[in-house]
Coordinates of C-alpha atoms in Angstrom, one line a residue:
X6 CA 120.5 41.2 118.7
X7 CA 120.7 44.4 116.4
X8 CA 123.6 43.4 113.3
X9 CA 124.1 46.7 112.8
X10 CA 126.7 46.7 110.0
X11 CA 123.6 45.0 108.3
X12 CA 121.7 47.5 108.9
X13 CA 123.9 50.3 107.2
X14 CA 123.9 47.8 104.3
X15 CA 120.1 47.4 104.1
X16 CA 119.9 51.1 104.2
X17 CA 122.8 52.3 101.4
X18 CA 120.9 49.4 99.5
X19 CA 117.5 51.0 99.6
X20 CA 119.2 54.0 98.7
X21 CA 121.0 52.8 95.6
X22 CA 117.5 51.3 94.9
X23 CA 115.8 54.5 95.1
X24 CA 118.0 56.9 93.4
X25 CA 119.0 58.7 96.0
X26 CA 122.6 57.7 95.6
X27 CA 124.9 56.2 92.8
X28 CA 127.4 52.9 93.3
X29 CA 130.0 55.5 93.7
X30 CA 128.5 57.1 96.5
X31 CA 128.2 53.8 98.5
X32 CA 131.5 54.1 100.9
X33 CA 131.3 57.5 101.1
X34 CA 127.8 57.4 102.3
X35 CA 128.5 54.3 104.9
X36 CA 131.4 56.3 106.3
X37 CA 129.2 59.3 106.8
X38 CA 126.8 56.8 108.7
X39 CA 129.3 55.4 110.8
X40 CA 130.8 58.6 111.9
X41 CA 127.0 59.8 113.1
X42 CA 127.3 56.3 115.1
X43 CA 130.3 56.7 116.5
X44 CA 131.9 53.5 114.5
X45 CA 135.4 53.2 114.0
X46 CA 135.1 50.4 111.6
X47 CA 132.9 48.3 108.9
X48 CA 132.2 44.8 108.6
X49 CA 130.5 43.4 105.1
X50 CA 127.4 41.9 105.1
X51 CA 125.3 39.9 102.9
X52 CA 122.2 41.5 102.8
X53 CA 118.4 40.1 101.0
X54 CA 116.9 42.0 98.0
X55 CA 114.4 44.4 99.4
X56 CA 111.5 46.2 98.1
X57 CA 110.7 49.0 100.7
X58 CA 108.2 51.9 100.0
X59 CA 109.7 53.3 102.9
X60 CA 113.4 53.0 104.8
X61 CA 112.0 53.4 108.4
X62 CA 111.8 50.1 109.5
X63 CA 116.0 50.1 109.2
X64 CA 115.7 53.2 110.7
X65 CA 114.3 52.1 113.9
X66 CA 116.6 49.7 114.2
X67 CA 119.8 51.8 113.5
X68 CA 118.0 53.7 116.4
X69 CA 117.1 51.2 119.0
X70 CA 121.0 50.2 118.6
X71 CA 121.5 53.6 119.1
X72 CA 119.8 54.0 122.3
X73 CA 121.4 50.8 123.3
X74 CA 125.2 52.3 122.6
X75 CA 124.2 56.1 124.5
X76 CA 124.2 57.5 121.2
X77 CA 120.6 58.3 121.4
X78 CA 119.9 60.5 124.7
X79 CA 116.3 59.9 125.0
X80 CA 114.5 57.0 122.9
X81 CA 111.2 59.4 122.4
X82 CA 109.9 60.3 119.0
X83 CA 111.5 63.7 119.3
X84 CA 115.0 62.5 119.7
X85 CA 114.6 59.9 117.4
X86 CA 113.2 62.5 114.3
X87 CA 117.1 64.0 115.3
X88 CA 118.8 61.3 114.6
X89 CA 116.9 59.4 111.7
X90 CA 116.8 62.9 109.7
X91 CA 120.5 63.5 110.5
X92 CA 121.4 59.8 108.9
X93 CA 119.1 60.5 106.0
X94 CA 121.1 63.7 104.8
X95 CA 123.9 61.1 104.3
X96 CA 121.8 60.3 100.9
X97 CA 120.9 63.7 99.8
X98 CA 122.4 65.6 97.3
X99 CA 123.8 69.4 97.7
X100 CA 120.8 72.0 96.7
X101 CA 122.5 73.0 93.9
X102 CA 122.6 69.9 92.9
X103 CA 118.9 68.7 93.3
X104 CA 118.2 72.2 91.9
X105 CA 120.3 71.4 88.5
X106 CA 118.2 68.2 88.2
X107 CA 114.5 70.0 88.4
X108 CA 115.9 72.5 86.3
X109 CA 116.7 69.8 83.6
X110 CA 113.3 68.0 84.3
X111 CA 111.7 70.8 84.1
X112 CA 112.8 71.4 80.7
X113 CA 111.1 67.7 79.6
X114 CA 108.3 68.9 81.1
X115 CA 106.9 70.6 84.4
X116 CA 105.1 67.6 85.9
X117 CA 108.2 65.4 85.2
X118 CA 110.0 68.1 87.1
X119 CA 107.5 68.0 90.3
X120 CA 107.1 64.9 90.3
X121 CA 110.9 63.5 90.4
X122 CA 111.0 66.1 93.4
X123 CA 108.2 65.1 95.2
X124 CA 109.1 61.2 94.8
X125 CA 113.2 62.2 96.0
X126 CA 110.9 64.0 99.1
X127 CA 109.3 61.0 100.2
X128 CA 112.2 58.2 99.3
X129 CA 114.8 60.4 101.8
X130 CA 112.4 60.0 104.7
X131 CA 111.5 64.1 104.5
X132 CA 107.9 63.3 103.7
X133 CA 107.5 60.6 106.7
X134 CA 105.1 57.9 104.1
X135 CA 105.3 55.3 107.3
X136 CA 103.5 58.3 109.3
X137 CA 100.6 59.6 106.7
X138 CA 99.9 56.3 105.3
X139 CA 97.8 56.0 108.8
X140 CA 95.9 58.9 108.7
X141 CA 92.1 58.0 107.9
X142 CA 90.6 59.4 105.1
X143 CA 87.1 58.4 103.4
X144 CA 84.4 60.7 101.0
X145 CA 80.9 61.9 101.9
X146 CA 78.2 62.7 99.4
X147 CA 76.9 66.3 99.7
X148 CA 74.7 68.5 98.0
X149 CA 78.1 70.3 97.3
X150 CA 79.8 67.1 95.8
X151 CA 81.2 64.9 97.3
X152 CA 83.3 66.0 100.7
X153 CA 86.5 64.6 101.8
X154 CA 87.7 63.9 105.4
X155 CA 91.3 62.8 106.7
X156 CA 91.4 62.5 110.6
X157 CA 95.6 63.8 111.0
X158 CA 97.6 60.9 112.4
X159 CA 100.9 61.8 110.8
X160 CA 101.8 64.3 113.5
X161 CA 103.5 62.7 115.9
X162 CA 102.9 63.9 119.9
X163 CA 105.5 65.8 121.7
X164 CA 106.6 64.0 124.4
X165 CA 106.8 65.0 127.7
X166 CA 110.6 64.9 128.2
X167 CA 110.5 66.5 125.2
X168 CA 108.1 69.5 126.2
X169 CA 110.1 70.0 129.5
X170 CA 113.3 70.1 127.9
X171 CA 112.4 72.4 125.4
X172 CA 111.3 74.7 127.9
X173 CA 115.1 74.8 129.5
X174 CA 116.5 75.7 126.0
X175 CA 117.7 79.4 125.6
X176 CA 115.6 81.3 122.8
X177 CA 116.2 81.2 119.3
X178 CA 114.9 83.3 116.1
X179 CA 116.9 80.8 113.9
X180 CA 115.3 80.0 111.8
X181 CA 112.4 82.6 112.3
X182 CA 109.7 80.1 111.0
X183 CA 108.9 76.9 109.9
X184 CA 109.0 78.3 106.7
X185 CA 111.8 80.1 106.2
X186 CA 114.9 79.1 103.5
X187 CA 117.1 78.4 107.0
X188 CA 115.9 75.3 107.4
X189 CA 116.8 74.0 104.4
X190 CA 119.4 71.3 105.8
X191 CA 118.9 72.5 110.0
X192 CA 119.9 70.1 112.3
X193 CA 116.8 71.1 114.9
X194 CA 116.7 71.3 118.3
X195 CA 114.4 69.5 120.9
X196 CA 111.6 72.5 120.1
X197 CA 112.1 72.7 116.0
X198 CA 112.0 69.7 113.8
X199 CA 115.6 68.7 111.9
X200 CA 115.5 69.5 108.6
X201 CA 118.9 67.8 107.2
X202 CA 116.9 66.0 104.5
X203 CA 115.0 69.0 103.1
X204 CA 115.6 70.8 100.1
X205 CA 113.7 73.7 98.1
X206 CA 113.6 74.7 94.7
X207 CA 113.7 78.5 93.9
X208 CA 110.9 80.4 92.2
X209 CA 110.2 83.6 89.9
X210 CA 106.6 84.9 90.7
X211 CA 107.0 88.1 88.8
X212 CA 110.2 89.8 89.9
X213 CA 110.5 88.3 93.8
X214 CA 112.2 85.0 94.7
X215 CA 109.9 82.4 96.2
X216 CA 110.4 79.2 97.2
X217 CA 108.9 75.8 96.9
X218 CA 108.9 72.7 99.2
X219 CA 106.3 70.0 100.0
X220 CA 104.7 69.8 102.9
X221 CA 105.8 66.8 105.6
X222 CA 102.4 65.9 106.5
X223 CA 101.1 65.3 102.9
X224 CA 97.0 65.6 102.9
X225 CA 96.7 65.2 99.1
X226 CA 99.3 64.8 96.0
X227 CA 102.1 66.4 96.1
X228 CA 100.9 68.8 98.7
X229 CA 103.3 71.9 98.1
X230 CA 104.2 74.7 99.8
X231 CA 105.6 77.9 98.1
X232 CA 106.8 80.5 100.3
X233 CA 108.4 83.8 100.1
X234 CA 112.3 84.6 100.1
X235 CA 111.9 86.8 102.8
X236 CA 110.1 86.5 106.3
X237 CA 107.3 89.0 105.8
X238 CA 103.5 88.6 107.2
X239 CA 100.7 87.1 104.9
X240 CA 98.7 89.4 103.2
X241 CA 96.3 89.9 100.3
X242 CA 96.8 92.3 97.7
X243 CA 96.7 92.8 93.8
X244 CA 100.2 91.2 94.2
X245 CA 98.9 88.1 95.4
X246 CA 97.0 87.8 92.3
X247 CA 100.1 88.0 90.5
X248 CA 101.9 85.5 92.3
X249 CA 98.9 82.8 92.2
X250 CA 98.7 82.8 88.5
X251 CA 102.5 83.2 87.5
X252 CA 102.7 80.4 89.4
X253 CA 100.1 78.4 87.5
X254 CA 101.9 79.6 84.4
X255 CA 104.7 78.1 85.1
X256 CA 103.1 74.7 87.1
X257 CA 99.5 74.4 84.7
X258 CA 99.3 71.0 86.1
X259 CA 98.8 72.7 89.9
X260 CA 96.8 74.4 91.5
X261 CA 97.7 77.4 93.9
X262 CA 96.0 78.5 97.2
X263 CA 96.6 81.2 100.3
X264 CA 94.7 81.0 103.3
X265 CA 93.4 84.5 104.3
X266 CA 94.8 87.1 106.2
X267 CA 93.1 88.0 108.8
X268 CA 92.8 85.9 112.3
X269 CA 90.0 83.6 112.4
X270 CA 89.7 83.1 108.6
X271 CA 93.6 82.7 107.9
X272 CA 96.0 79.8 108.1
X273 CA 98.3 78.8 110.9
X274 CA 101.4 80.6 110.1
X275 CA 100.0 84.1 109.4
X276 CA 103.7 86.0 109.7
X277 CA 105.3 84.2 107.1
X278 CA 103.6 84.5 103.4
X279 CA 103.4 81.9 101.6
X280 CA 100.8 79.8 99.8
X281 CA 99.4 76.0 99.2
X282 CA 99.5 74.1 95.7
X283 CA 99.7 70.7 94.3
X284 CA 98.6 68.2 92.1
X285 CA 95.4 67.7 92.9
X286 CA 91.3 68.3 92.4
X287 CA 89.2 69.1 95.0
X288 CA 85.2 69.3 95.6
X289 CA 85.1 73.0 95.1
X290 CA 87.2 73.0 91.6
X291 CA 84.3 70.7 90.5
X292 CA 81.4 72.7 91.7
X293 CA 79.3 74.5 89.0
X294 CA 78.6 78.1 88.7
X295 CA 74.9 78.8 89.4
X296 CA 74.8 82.0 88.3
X297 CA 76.9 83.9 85.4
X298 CA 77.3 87.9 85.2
X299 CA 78.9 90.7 83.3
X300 CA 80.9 93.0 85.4
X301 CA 81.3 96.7 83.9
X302 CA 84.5 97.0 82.1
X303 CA 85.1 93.2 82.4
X304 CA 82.8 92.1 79.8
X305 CA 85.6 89.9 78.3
X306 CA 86.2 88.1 81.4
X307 CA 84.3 84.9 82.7
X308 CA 82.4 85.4 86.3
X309 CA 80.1 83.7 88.1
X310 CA 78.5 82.9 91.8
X311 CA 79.8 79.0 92.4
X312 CA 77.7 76.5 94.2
X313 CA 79.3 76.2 97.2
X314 CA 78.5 77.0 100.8
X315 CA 81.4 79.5 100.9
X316 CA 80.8 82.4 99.2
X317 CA 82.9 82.2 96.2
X318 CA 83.0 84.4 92.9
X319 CA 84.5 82.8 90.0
X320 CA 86.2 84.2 87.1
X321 CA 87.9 83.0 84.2
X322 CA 90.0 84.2 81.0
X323 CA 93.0 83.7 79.1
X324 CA 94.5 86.9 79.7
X325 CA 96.2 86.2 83.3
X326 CA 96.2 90.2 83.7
X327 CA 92.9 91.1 83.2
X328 CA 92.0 88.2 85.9
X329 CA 94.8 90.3 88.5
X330 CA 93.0 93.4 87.6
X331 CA 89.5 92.4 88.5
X332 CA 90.2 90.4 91.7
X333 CA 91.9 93.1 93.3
X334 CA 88.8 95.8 92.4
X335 CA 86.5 92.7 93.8
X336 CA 88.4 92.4 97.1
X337 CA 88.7 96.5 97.4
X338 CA 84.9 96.5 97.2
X339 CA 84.6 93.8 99.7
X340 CA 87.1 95.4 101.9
X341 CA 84.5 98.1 102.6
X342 CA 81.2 96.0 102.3
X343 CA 78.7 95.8 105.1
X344 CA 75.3 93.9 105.0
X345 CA 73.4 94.2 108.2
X346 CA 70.7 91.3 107.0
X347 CA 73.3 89.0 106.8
X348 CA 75.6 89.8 109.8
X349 CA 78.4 91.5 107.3
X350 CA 80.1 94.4 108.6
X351 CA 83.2 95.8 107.2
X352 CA 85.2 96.6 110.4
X353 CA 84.7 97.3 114.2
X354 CA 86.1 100.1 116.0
X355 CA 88.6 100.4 113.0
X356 CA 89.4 96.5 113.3
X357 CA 89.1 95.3 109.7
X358 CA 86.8 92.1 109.3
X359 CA 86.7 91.7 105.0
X360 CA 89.2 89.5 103.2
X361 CA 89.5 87.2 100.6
X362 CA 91.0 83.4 100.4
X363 CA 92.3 82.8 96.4
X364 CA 92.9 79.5 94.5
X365 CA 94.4 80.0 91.3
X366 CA 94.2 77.3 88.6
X367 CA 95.0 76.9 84.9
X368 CA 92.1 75.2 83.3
X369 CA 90.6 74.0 79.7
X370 CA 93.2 76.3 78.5
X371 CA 91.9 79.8 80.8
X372 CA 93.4 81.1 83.9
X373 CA 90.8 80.7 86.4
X374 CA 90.8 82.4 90.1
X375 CA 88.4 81.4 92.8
X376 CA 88.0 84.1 95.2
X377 CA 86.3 82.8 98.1
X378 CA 84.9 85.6 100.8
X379 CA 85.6 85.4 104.0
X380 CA 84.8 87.9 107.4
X381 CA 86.5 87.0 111.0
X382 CA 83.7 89.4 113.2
X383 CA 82.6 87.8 116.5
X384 CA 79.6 88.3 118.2
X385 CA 78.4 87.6 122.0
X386 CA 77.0 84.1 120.4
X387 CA 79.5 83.6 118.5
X388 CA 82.8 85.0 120.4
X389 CA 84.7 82.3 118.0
X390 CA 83.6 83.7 115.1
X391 CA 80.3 84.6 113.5
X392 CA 81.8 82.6 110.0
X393 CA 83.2 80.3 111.9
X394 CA 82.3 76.8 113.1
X395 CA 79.7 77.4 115.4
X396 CA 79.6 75.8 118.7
X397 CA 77.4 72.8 118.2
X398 CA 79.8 71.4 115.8
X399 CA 83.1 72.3 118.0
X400 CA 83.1 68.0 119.1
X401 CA 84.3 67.5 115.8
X402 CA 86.0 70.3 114.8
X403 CA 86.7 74.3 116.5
X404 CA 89.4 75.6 114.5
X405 CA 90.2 78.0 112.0
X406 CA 88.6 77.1 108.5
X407 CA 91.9 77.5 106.3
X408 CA 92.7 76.8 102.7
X409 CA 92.2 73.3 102.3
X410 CA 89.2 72.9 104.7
X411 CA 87.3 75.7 102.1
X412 CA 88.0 73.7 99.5
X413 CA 86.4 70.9 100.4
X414 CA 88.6 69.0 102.7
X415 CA 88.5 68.6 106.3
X416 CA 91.6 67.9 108.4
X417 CA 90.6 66.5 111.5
X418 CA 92.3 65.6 115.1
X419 CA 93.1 62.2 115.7
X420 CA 91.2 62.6 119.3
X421 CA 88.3 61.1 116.8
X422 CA 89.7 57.9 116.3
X423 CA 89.5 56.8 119.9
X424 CA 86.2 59.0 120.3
X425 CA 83.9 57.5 117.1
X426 CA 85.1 54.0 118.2
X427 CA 84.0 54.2 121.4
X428 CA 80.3 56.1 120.2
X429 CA 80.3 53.0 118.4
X430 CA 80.1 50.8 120.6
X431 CA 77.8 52.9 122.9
X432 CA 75.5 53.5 119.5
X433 CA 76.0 49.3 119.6
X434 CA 74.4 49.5 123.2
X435 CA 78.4 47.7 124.3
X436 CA 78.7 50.5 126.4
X437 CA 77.4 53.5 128.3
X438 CA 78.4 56.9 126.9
X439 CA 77.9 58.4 130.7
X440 CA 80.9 57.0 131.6
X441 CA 83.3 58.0 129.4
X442 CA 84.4 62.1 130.0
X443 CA 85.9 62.5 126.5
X444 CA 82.5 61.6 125.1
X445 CA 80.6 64.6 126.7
X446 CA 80.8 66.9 124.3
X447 CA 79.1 64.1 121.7
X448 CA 76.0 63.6 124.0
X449 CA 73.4 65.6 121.6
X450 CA 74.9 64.1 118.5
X451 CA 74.9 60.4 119.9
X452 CA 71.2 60.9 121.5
X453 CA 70.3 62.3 117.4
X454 CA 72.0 59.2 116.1
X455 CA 70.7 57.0 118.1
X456 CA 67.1 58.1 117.9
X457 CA 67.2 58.7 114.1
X458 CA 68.7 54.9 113.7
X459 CA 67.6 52.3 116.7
X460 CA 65.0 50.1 114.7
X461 CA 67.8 50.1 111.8
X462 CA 70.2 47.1 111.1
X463 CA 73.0 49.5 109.9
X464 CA 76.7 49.2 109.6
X465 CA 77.9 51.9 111.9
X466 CA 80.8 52.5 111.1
X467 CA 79.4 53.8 107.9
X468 CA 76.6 55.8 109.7
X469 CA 79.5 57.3 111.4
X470 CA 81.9 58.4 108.7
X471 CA 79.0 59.7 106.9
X472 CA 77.7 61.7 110.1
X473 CA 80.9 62.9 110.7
X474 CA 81.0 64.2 106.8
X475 CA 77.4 66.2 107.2
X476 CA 78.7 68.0 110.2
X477 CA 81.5 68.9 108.4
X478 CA 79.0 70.2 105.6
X479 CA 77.6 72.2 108.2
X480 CA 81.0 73.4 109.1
X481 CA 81.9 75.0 105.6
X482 CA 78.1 76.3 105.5
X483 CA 78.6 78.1 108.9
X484 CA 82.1 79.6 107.6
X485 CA 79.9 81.1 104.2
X486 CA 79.3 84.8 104.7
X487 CA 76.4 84.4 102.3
X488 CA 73.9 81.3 102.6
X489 CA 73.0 79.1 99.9
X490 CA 69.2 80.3 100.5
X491 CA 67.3 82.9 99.0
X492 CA 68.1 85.4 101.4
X493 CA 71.6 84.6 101.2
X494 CA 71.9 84.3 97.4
X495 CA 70.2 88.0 97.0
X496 CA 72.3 89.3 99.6
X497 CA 75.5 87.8 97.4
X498 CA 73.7 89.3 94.2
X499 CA 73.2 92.6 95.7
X500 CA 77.1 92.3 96.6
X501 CA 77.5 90.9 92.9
X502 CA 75.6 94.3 91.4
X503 CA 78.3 96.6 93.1
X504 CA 81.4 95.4 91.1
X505 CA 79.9 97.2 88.2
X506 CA 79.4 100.3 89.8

């Protein structure tokens, strides 16, 4: 049986031990938990010295007692997120608050600053540690460096009563996003996640208010998210320039993406702007230029053609300005360029197809901007996308090729878990991959697999992960408007030759 005046006591402990909360706060905070549990009144308990990276396993048992008292309507993950994020925001300081600490961090330094933030983030429960600790991640060696892969397990599934429910609720444009400032401290609803626990920290980029948060579902360190003030759709311009490398001016130890803007090519949330940061190196920051240039007028700025099967210019100087200035001629000229050997056209029918995906960093004491080309035309054979995962590869992975996945990190569904385990043991000869449905759409991969290794003692769980890192290889090279062949590379030169005209 639940003690749950223990439990309270377990949980105000790990947050004295924490930080999140001060000795005074201690009855304060208990009486805020009781009131959410309907308890009239406190017994003390003795409770063991803990050391817990994470507070959930109190939670779930504040939760099952909970259920057991009515208090809970549903014991689903949805309903349970309510409550659990609701108790949390007993610990959490006011914005202004957490907002007067960064600012005084930030004044030691701006990692210090980040880094108390993104540790406050995951010790009040907003950044779910129990949940991404179980997605799967390994490394694969490429002739692009070496590729990462995370299979997502840190989503939880709606459930069904969830789903049904949600579709009985009356409509809502608060807030309008995911994204937007109002959820800073929302309670949620049964179709938007509760939010009590979350806090942002405002922004200058140039003269506009931004905002920035980390991102619940963590892929790398301190996975950020800096949004705009306003809710206003994604789109790149000279601005967005600007705003990537004020950014870095103010966080050098970051680096500072946005997905494109154009279907296809872009991100997920296309209506709200906003871009993706963090502390953190990827494949494609480490890939070498294999070409350098002079661009007309530029001569004082670095640029080169990067290794990398995206297309992607590089261009570097310590100037910030003069790197705004030349990205947005670049993406003005690729606005308009078409290239018929390669499949680039411009625009359909007055659809636009050209656009650009930007990483900003501040590197070996030089802005640098990565401006990676992108083009969402379809085709008959390719209604998905022309640079685009093609079809062959859709068993592993069909959807939009956004910031992270260009550079150089895939972010996969957790349907593989199940599905490489079970090719496993059919590659084993344990069992037959005819009778399993789910493991159609791997037939010409297994039968490639099993060919290339069946006189092989191999460990294939290895075989696997690497397999699964070549396709993904393939995926990136499919998504690169100009190969990394010869006809590619003088299709990208002849592209190159026009900035300096």
């Amino acid at each position: 049986m639940i003690n749950i005046y223990e439990e309270i006591q377990r949980l105000i402990q790990y947050g004295l031990d924490k930080g999140l909360i001060c000795r005074e706060d201690k009855i304060y905070v208990r009486n805020r938990i009781l009131e959410i549990l309907k308890l009239d009144e406190f017994e003390e308990a003795e409770v063991p010295q803990e050391s817990l990276a994470h507070p959930q396993q109190i939670l779930d048992r504040i939760l099952d007692f909970a259920y057991d008292k009515g208090i809970l309507e549903e014991n689903t993950v949805t309903y349970r997120d309510l409550l659990d994020t609701k108790i949390m925001d007993c610990f959490m300081p006011r914005p202004s608050e957490l907002r007067r600490g960064f600012e005084a961090d930030y004044g030691i330094s701006p990692q210090r600053a980040t880094e108390n933030y993104y540790n406050l983030s995951m010790a009040s429960n907003y950044i779910r540690t129990e949940r991404t600790s179980k997605n799967v991640s390994w490394k694969t060696q490429t002739d692009f460096g070496e590729l990462e892969i995370t299979i997502n397990l840190s989503k939880p599934e709606k459930d069904p009563k969830a789903i049904a429910a949600a579709k009985n609720m009356p409509s809502t444009s608060y807030p309008k996003c995911l994204l937007c400032k109002e959820n800073e401290g929302y309670a949620g609803r049964i179709n938007h996640p509760a939010r009590q626990n979350h806090r942002i920290i405002p922004v200058k980029l140039g003269e506009e208010d931004w905002f920035l948060q980390f991102s619940p579902y963590v892929y790398y360190h301190e996975h950020a998210i800096i949004f705009k003030d306003q809710h206003e759709p994604m789109k790149i311009t000279k601005d967005t320039f600007a705003r990537l490398l004020a950014f870095v001016d103010e966080f050098p130890h970051y680096f500072i993406g946005s997905n494109a803007d154009l279907p296809i090519v872009g991100g997920s949330i296309l209506s709200h702007d906003h871009f993706q940061g963090g502390n953190y190196s990827f494949a494609m920051e480490r890939a070498p230029m294999i070409k350098t240039m002079e661009i007309k007028d530029f001569e004082d700025v670095e640029v080169g053609m990067v290794k990398w099967p995206l297309s992607v210019i590089r261009i570097r100087s310590n100037q910030r300005e003069r790197l705004v200035t030349l990205a947005a001629m670049i993406l003005e000229k690729w606005k308009v360029y078409s290239d018929d050997r390669v499949e680039i056209l411009c625009c359909t029918k007055g659809e636009p197809h050209n656009t650009i995906t930007p990483i900003a960093r501040y590197k070996d004491q030089k802005f640098e901007l990565d401006l990676v080309l992108r083009n969402n035309r379809t085709s008959e054979e390719h209604p998905m996308g022309i640079f685009h995962p093609h079809k062959d590869v859709h068993h592993i992975k069909k959807e939009n090729i956004g910031l992270i996945e260009v550079m150089g990190l895939a972010v996969l569904p957790d349907r593989l878990i199940h599905e490489l385990d079970l090719l496993k043991d059919c590659l084993l000869g344990l069992k037959d991959i005819d009778g399993y449905e789910e493991l159609e759409k791997h037939k010409d991969w297994f039968k490639c697999m099993k060919q290339q290794y069946q006189d092989m003692t191999v460990d294939y769980d290895e075989i696997l992960r690497s397999e699964v890192g070549k396709i993904f290889e393939r995926i990136l090279i499919d998504a690169g408007v100009f190969k990394q062949n010869q006809k590619g590379l003088e299709a990208f030169e002849d592209f190159m030759k026009t900035l300096s005209r």
